[in-house]
PDB file of C-alpha atoms in Angstrom:
ATOM      1  CA  UNK A   1     -28.996 -35.868   9.315  1.00 84.00           C
ATOM      2  CA  UNK A   2     -25.128 -35.832   9.243  1.00 91.00           C
ATOM      3  CA  UNK A   3     -21.771 -33.824   7.866  1.00 95.00           C
ATOM      4  CA  UNK A   4     -20.361 -34.845   5.534  1.00 97.00           C
ATOM      5  CA  UNK A   5     -16.861 -33.643   4.724  1.00 97.00           C
ATOM      6  CA  UNK A   6     -16.232 -33.545   0.415  1.00 98.00           C
ATOM      7  CA  UNK A   7     -12.457 -33.281  -0.859  1.00 97.00           C
ATOM      8  CA  UNK A   8     -12.520 -32.593  -4.736  1.00 97.00           C
ATOM      9  CA  UNK A   9     -10.690 -30.741  -6.888  1.00 96.00           C
ATOM     10  CA  UNK A  10     -13.327 -30.858  -9.369  1.00 96.00           C
ATOM     11  CA  UNK A  11     -15.237 -27.645  -8.722  1.00 96.00           C
ATOM     12  CA  UNK A  12     -18.556 -29.152 -10.863  1.00 96.00           C
ATOM     13  CA  UNK A  13     -18.444 -32.153  -9.134  1.00 96.00           C
ATOM     14  CA  UNK A  14     -17.746 -30.726  -5.822  1.00 97.00           C
ATOM     15  CA  UNK A  15     -20.601 -28.314  -5.749  1.00 97.00           C
ATOM     16  CA  UNK A  16     -23.168 -30.315  -7.660  1.00 96.00           C
ATOM     17  CA  UNK A  17     -22.712 -33.398  -4.964  1.00 97.00           C
ATOM     18  CA  UNK A  18     -22.273 -30.534  -2.184  1.00 97.00           C
ATOM     19  CA  UNK A  19     -25.809 -29.308  -3.584  1.00 97.00           C
ATOM     20  CA  UNK A  20     -27.264 -32.167  -3.624  1.00 96.00           C
ATOM     21  CA  UNK A  21     -26.371 -33.637  -0.258  1.00 97.00           C
ATOM     22  CA  UNK A  22     -27.621 -30.111   1.489  1.00 97.00           C
ATOM     23  CA  UNK A  23     -30.866 -30.494  -0.170  1.00 96.00           C
ATOM     24  CA  UNK A  24     -31.266 -34.169   1.701  1.00 95.00           C
ATOM     25  CA  UNK A  25     -31.274 -32.260   4.629  1.00 95.00           C
ATOM     26  CA  UNK A  26     -26.879 -32.881   5.273  1.00 96.00           C
ATOM     27  CA  UNK A  27     -23.963 -30.458   6.545  1.00 96.00           C
ATOM     28  CA  UNK A  28     -21.279 -30.376   3.760  1.00 97.00           C
ATOM     29  CA  UNK A  29     -17.848 -29.187   4.487  1.00 97.00           C
ATOM     30  CA  UNK A  30     -15.385 -29.185   1.034  1.00 98.00           C
ATOM     31  CA  UNK A  31     -12.122 -28.542   0.327  1.00 97.00           C
ATOM     32  CA  UNK A  32     -10.092 -28.794  -2.969  1.00 97.00           C
ATOM     33  CA  UNK A  33      -6.735 -30.145  -1.800  1.00 97.00           C
ATOM     34  CA  UNK A  34      -5.122 -32.046   1.371  1.00 96.00           C
ATOM     35  CA  UNK A  35      -4.284 -29.098   3.055  1.00 97.00           C
ATOM     36  CA  UNK A  36      -7.524 -27.822   2.813  1.00 97.00           C
ATOM     37  CA  UNK A  37      -8.899 -30.669   4.240  1.00 96.00           C
ATOM     38  CA  UNK A  38      -6.191 -30.689   6.976  1.00 95.00           C
ATOM     39  CA  UNK A  39      -7.163 -27.094   7.854  1.00 96.00           C
ATOM     40  CA  UNK A  40     -11.285 -28.125   7.964  1.00 95.00           C
ATOM     41  CA  UNK A  41     -10.168 -31.222  10.336  1.00 93.00           C
ATOM     42  CA  UNK A  42      -8.489 -28.969  12.838  1.00 91.00           C
ATOM     43  CA  UNK A  43     -11.368 -27.775  13.771  1.00 91.00           C
ATOM     44  CA  UNK A  44     -14.422 -30.201  12.773  1.00 91.00           C
ATOM     45  CA  UNK A  45     -15.410 -33.618  12.780  1.00 87.00           C
ATOM     46  CA  UNK A  46     -17.896 -34.950   9.976  1.00 93.00           C
ATOM     47  CA  UNK A  47     -19.794 -38.068  10.199  1.00 93.00           C
ATOM     48  CA  UNK A  48     -17.805 -39.652   7.090  1.00 95.00           C
ATOM     49  CA  UNK A  49     -15.468 -38.140   4.422  1.00 97.00           C
ATOM     50  CA  UNK A  50     -15.907 -38.523   0.452  1.00 97.00           C
ATOM     51  CA  UNK A  51     -12.272 -38.268  -1.114  1.00 97.00           C
ATOM     52  CA  UNK A  52     -11.550 -37.907  -4.893  1.00 97.00           C
ATOM     53  CA  UNK A  53      -7.639 -39.823  -5.033  1.00 96.00           C
ATOM     54  CA  UNK A  54      -6.007 -37.530  -7.850  1.00 95.00           C
ATOM     55  CA  UNK A  55      -5.916 -34.214  -5.923  1.00 96.00           C
ATOM     56  CA  UNK A  56      -3.313 -31.315  -6.476  1.00 96.00           C
ATOM     57  CA  UNK A  57      -0.884 -31.797  -3.630  1.00 96.00           C
ATOM     58  CA  UNK A  58      -1.243 -35.661  -3.022  1.00 94.00           C
ATOM     59  CA  UNK A  59      -3.531 -38.726  -3.505  1.00 92.00           C
ATOM     60  CA  UNK A  60      -6.343 -39.813  -1.408  1.00 93.00           C
ATOM     61  CA  UNK A  61      -4.757 -43.527  -0.608  1.00 94.00           C
ATOM     62  CA  UNK A  62      -0.993 -41.893   0.606  1.00 93.00           C
ATOM     63  CA  UNK A  63      -3.191 -39.664   3.063  1.00 94.00           C
ATOM     64  CA  UNK A  64      -5.744 -41.805   4.047  1.00 93.00           C
ATOM     65  CA  UNK A  65      -2.843 -43.574   6.815  1.00 91.00           C
ATOM     66  CA  UNK A  66      -2.873 -39.797   8.214  1.00 91.00           C
ATOM     67  CA  UNK A  67      -6.461 -39.260   8.401  1.00 92.00           C
ATOM     68  CA  UNK A  68      -6.576 -42.592  10.036  1.00 88.00           C
ATOM     69  CA  UNK A  69      -4.475 -40.977  12.981  1.00 85.00           C
ATOM     70  CA  UNK A  70      -7.073 -38.443  14.429  1.00 85.00           C
ATOM     71  CA  UNK A  71     -10.455 -39.316  12.563  1.00 87.00           C
ATOM     72  CA  UNK A  72     -11.903 -42.635  12.769  1.00 85.00           C
ATOM     73  CA  UNK A  73     -15.173 -42.286  10.571  1.00 92.00           C
ATOM     74  CA  UNK A  74     -16.161 -44.078   7.283  1.00 94.00           C
ATOM     75  CA  UNK A  75     -14.395 -42.611   4.324  1.00 95.00           C
ATOM     76  CA  UNK A  76     -15.658 -43.150   0.956  1.00 96.00           C
ATOM     77  CA  UNK A  77     -13.005 -42.790  -2.499  1.00 96.00           C
ATOM     78  CA  UNK A  78     -14.930 -41.165  -5.266  1.00 96.00           C
ATOM     79  CA  UNK A  79     -12.530 -40.865  -7.824  1.00 95.00           C
ATOM     80  CA  UNK A  80     -12.249 -41.969 -12.088  1.00 94.00           C
ATOM     81  CA  UNK A  81      -9.734 -44.495 -11.134  1.00 93.00           C
ATOM     82  CA  UNK A  82     -11.218 -47.533 -12.819  1.00 92.00           C
ATOM     83  CA  UNK A  83      -9.771 -50.458 -12.504  1.00 92.00           C
ATOM     84  CA  UNK A  84      -9.895 -53.840 -10.782  1.00 91.00           C
ATOM     85  CA  UNK A  85      -6.628 -53.266  -9.544  1.00 92.00           C
ATOM     86  CA  UNK A  86      -7.339 -49.497  -8.458  1.00 92.00           C
ATOM     87  CA  UNK A  87     -10.506 -50.412  -6.925  1.00 91.00           C
ATOM     88  CA  UNK A  88      -8.723 -53.437  -4.809  1.00 91.00           C
ATOM     89  CA  UNK A  89      -5.833 -50.726  -3.532  1.00 92.00           C
ATOM     90  CA  UNK A  90      -8.386 -48.372  -2.617  1.00 90.00           C
ATOM     91  CA  UNK A  91     -10.105 -51.096  -0.494  1.00 91.00           C
ATOM     92  CA  UNK A  92      -7.039 -52.402   0.426  1.00 88.00           C
ATOM     93  CA  UNK A  93      -6.075 -48.808   2.017  1.00 89.00           C
ATOM     94  CA  UNK A  94      -8.704 -48.601   4.588  1.00 88.00           C
ATOM     95  CA  UNK A  95     -11.743 -47.618   2.808  1.00 92.00           C
ATOM     96  CA  UNK A  96     -15.034 -48.151   3.260  1.00 92.00           C
ATOM     97  CA  UNK A  97     -16.337 -47.776  -0.268  1.00 94.00           C
ATOM     98  CA  UNK A  98     -14.950 -47.031  -3.699  1.00 94.00           C
ATOM     99  CA  UNK A  99     -17.273 -44.995  -6.322  1.00 95.00           C
ATOM    100  CA  UNK A 100     -15.914 -44.650  -9.908  1.00 95.00           C
ATOM    101  CA  UNK A 101     -16.477 -41.289 -12.312  1.00 95.00           C
ATOM    102  CA  UNK A 102     -19.074 -40.824 -13.415  1.00 93.00           C
ATOM    103  CA  UNK A 103     -21.434 -41.840 -11.076  1.00 94.00           C
ATOM    104  CA  UNK A 104     -25.410 -41.853 -10.742  1.00 94.00           C
ATOM    105  CA  UNK A 105     -26.490 -39.596  -8.366  1.00 94.00           C
ATOM    106  CA  UNK A 106     -29.073 -41.685  -6.509  1.00 94.00           C
ATOM    107  CA  UNK A 107     -26.418 -44.101  -5.920  1.00 94.00           C
ATOM    108  CA  UNK A 108     -23.764 -41.606  -4.667  1.00 96.00           C
ATOM    109  CA  UNK A 109     -26.272 -40.609  -2.326  1.00 95.00           C
ATOM    110  CA  UNK A 110     -27.856 -44.181  -0.985  1.00 94.00           C
ATOM    111  CA  UNK A 111     -23.984 -44.946  -0.683  1.00 94.00           C
ATOM    112  CA  UNK A 112     -23.276 -41.976   1.282  1.00 96.00           C
ATOM    113  CA  UNK A 113     -26.374 -41.907   3.583  1.00 94.00           C
ATOM    114  CA  UNK A 114     -25.300 -46.111   4.149  1.00 93.00           C
ATOM    115  CA  UNK A 115     -22.256 -45.408   5.578  1.00 93.00           C
ATOM    116  CA  UNK A 116     -23.282 -42.117   7.620  1.00 92.00           C
ATOM    117  CA  UNK A 117     -26.238 -44.143   9.198  1.00 90.00           C
ATOM    118  CA  UNK A 118     -23.871 -46.512  10.226  1.00 90.00           C
ATOM    119  CA  UNK A 119     -21.447 -44.349  11.722  1.00 87.00           C
ATOM    120  CA  UNK A 120     -24.299 -42.814  13.616  1.00 85.00           C
ATOM    121  CA  UNK A 121     -25.419 -46.307  15.029  1.00 83.00           C
ATOM    122  CA  UNK A 122     -21.822 -47.038  16.080  1.00 83.00           C
ATOM    123  CA  UNK A 123     -21.376 -43.897  17.727  1.00 80.00           C
ATOM    124  CA  UNK A 124     -25.015 -44.266  19.450  1.00 77.00           C
ATOM    125  CA  UNK A 125     -23.928 -47.663  20.376  1.00 80.00           C
ATOM    126  CA  UNK A 126     -20.760 -46.041  23.103  1.00 82.00           C
ATOM    127  CA  UNK A 127     -23.259 -43.348  24.567  1.00 85.00           C
ATOM    128  CA  UNK A 128     -25.181 -44.496  27.645  1.00 88.00           C
ATOM    129  CA  UNK A 129     -28.192 -42.658  29.355  1.00 87.00           C
ATOM    130  CA  UNK A 130     -30.235 -42.854  32.054  1.00 86.00           C
ATOM    131  CA  UNK A 131     -32.084 -40.362  33.830  1.00 84.00           C
ATOM    132  CA  UNK A 132     -30.023 -36.650  32.885  1.00 87.00           C
ATOM    133  CA  UNK A 133     -27.260 -38.473  32.648  1.00 90.00           C
ATOM    134  CA  UNK A 134     -25.268 -38.903  29.203  1.00 90.00           C
ATOM    135  CA  UNK A 135     -21.980 -40.712  28.927  1.00 92.00           C
ATOM    136  CA  UNK A 136     -19.837 -40.750  25.869  1.00 89.00           C
ATOM    137  CA  UNK A 137     -18.404 -44.715  26.914  1.00 87.00           C
ATOM    138  CA  UNK A 138     -15.472 -43.863  24.321  1.00 80.00           C
ATOM    139  CA  UNK A 139     -14.656 -40.544  25.005  1.00 81.00           C
ATOM    140  CA  UNK A 140     -14.952 -41.136  28.580  1.00 87.00           C
ATOM    141  CA  UNK A 141     -17.291 -37.516  29.083  1.00 89.00           C
ATOM    142  CA  UNK A 142     -20.462 -37.315  31.179  1.00 93.00           C
ATOM    143  CA  UNK A 143     -22.772 -34.605  30.597  1.00 92.00           C
ATOM    144  CA  UNK A 144     -26.339 -34.181  33.215  1.00 91.00           C
ATOM    145  CA  UNK A 145     -29.207 -32.132  31.579  1.00 88.00           C
ATOM    146  CA  UNK A 146     -26.856 -31.455  28.757  1.00 88.00           C
ATOM    147  CA  UNK A 147     -23.990 -29.763  30.476  1.00 91.00           C
ATOM    148  CA  UNK A 148     -20.641 -31.454  30.549  1.00 92.00           C
ATOM    149  CA  UNK A 149     -19.635 -32.500  33.923  1.00 92.00           C
ATOM    150  CA  UNK A 150     -15.666 -32.275  35.373  1.00 91.00           C
ATOM    151  CA  UNK A 151     -15.212 -35.384  36.458  1.00 92.00           C
ATOM    152  CA  UNK A 152     -12.050 -37.361  36.630  1.00 91.00           C
ATOM    153  CA  UNK A 153     -11.660 -40.351  34.924  1.00 90.00           C
ATOM    154  CA  UNK A 154     -12.003 -42.180  38.667  1.00 91.00           C
ATOM    155  CA  UNK A 155     -14.967 -40.670  38.891  1.00 92.00           C
ATOM    156  CA  UNK A 156     -16.567 -40.815  35.279  1.00 92.00           C
ATOM    157  CA  UNK A 157     -16.206 -45.002  36.489  1.00 92.00           C
ATOM    158  CA  UNK A 158     -17.641 -44.599  39.760  1.00 93.00           C
ATOM    159  CA  UNK A 159     -20.892 -42.663  37.769  1.00 93.00           C
ATOM    160  CA  UNK A 160     -21.369 -45.178  35.231  1.00 92.00           C
ATOM    161  CA  UNK A 161     -21.215 -48.115  38.236  1.00 92.00           C
ATOM    162  CA  UNK A 162     -23.781 -45.750  40.280  1.00 92.00           C
ATOM    163  CA  UNK A 163     -26.434 -44.989  36.966  1.00 90.00           C
ATOM    164  CA  UNK A 164     -26.404 -48.847  36.706  1.00 90.00           C
ATOM    165  CA  UNK A 165     -27.431 -50.056  40.310  1.00 91.00           C
ATOM    166  CA  UNK A 166     -29.648 -47.339  41.086  1.00 89.00           C
ATOM    167  CA  UNK A 167     -30.988 -47.852  43.725  1.00 88.00           C
ATOM    168  CA  UNK A 168     -29.294 -50.765  45.091  1.00 91.00           C
ATOM    169  CA  UNK A 169     -26.724 -51.544  47.652  1.00 92.00           C
ATOM    170  CA  UNK A 170     -23.215 -51.316  46.327  1.00 93.00           C
ATOM    171  CA  UNK A 171     -20.796 -52.570  48.661  1.00 93.00           C
ATOM    172  CA  UNK A 172     -17.971 -51.563  49.469  1.00 92.00           C
ATOM    173  CA  UNK A 173     -15.767 -54.361  48.147  1.00 91.00           C
ATOM    174  CA  UNK A 174     -18.219 -53.889  45.061  1.00 93.00           C
ATOM    175  CA  UNK A 175     -17.242 -50.013  43.963  1.00 92.00           C
ATOM    176  CA  UNK A 176     -13.451 -50.501  44.872  1.00 91.00           C
ATOM    177  CA  UNK A 177     -13.383 -53.671  42.588  1.00 90.00           C
ATOM    178  CA  UNK A 178     -15.048 -52.265  39.574  1.00 89.00           C
ATOM    179  CA  UNK A 179     -13.172 -48.817  40.214  1.00 90.00           C
ATOM    180  CA  UNK A 180      -9.723 -50.088  40.503  1.00 87.00           C
ATOM    181  CA  UNK A 181      -9.959 -54.008  39.398  1.00 82.00           C
ATOM    182  CA  UNK A 182      -7.999 -55.283  42.272  1.00 84.00           C
ATOM    183  CA  UNK A 183      -9.526 -56.635  45.962  1.00 85.00           C
ATOM    184  CA  UNK A 184      -9.913 -54.054  48.400  1.00 83.00           C
ATOM    185  CA  UNK A 185      -8.262 -56.035  51.299  1.00 79.00           C
ATOM    186  CA  UNK A 186      -7.976 -53.608  53.814  1.00 74.00           C
ATOM    187  CA  UNK A 187      -8.772 -49.684  51.285  1.00 73.00           C
ATOM    188  CA  UNK A 188     -12.057 -48.891  51.961  1.00 81.00           C
ATOM    189  CA  UNK A 189     -11.049 -45.573  52.724  1.00 88.00           C
ATOM    190  CA  UNK A 190      -9.823 -45.005  49.046  1.00 88.00           C
ATOM    191  CA  UNK A 191     -13.928 -45.556  48.510  1.00 90.00           C
ATOM    192  CA  UNK A 192     -15.259 -43.176  50.719  1.00 91.00           C
ATOM    193  CA  UNK A 193     -12.599 -40.807  50.016  1.00 91.00           C
ATOM    194  CA  UNK A 194     -13.384 -40.905  46.325  1.00 91.00           C
ATOM    195  CA  UNK A 195     -17.199 -40.556  47.156  1.00 92.00           C
ATOM    196  CA  UNK A 196     -16.306 -37.431  49.041  1.00 91.00           C
ATOM    197  CA  UNK A 197     -14.965 -35.922  45.638  1.00 91.00           C
ATOM    198  CA  UNK A 198     -17.525 -37.641  43.498  1.00 92.00           C
ATOM    199  CA  UNK A 199     -20.829 -36.050  45.689  1.00 91.00           C
ATOM    200  CA  UNK A 200     -19.344 -32.666  45.208  1.00 91.00           C
ATOM    201  CA  UNK A 201     -19.777 -32.830  41.471  1.00 91.00           C
ATOM    202  CA  UNK A 202     -23.154 -34.820  41.840  1.00 89.00           C
ATOM    203  CA  UNK A 203     -25.259 -32.788  44.745  1.00 87.00           C
ATOM    204  CA  UNK A 204     -25.173 -29.432  42.433  1.00 88.00           C
ATOM    205  CA  UNK A 205     -27.176 -30.930  39.654  1.00 87.00           C
ATOM    206  CA  UNK A 206     -29.883 -32.558  42.033  1.00 81.00           C
ATOM    207  CA  UNK A 207     -28.539 -36.129  42.921  1.00 85.00           C
ATOM    208  CA  UNK A 208     -26.823 -37.753  45.752  1.00 85.00           C
ATOM    209  CA  UNK A 209     -25.108 -41.035  46.651  1.00 89.00           C
ATOM    210  CA  UNK A 210     -26.240 -41.914  49.748  1.00 89.00           C
ATOM    211  CA  UNK A 211     -24.333 -43.976  52.605  1.00 91.00           C
ATOM    212  CA  UNK A 212     -25.113 -47.290  54.428  1.00 92.00           C
ATOM    213  CA  UNK A 213     -23.906 -47.805  57.736  1.00 89.00           C
ATOM    214  CA  UNK A 214     -20.927 -49.961  57.699  1.00 87.00           C
ATOM    215  CA  UNK A 215     -21.914 -51.628  54.119  1.00 91.00           C
ATOM    216  CA  UNK A 216     -21.412 -48.839  51.446  1.00 92.00           C
ATOM    217  CA  UNK A 217     -23.738 -46.403  49.147  1.00 93.00           C
ATOM    218  CA  UNK A 218     -27.322 -45.859  47.586  1.00 93.00           C
ATOM    219  CA  UNK A 219     -27.228 -43.644  44.417  1.00 90.00           C
ATOM    220  CA  UNK A 220     -30.560 -41.700  43.692  1.00 80.00           C
ATOM    221  CA  UNK A 221     -30.890 -40.702  39.895  1.00 63.00           C
ATOM    222  CA  UNK A 222     -35.041 -40.519  40.729  1.00 50.00           C
TER     223      UNK A 222
END
């Protein structure tokens, strides 16, 4: 189940679609104008959005580029504009699907849920889970035991590297070249300093990274 944003100025259509999607277990956010849609999006991120094209304060096609700047989720147009040229225009504008009114409610739900499943699968593919750690590779954010970890960008990369190589000796050169993307040379101190700061954030959640004399480190996630 997911969250759907409906932007529709016809109250009967809005309420009907809201009701049927909620009955199917989805969370539904509603807006009757683009201004209301902007207000909703300022505080919430839905899984998909369904836009009418002709709205009181603008049209969905014109709004789509603005929307895409901050929200990269599937967008479906639900509209009474039915000519082939209008359908092509809507798809070329960047929508993921185009549904014309009148429409069958089963088809509407099927298209909404197909787009939602695609989006949820895409997000999951950008997450890495190991032990009690979950990393959002797109956002560069990590959680341990479902609690956010306050990691810097370098520390996030270091945690990801450790999780991929748990139980193995990671030599100084290996760590440096993977984190900073250049040869280490004689700059071993950068690795040691980064590990020292990293330990201060990892040890409180029950994990450690152990030094291997003159070689590097081992991360234990067991």
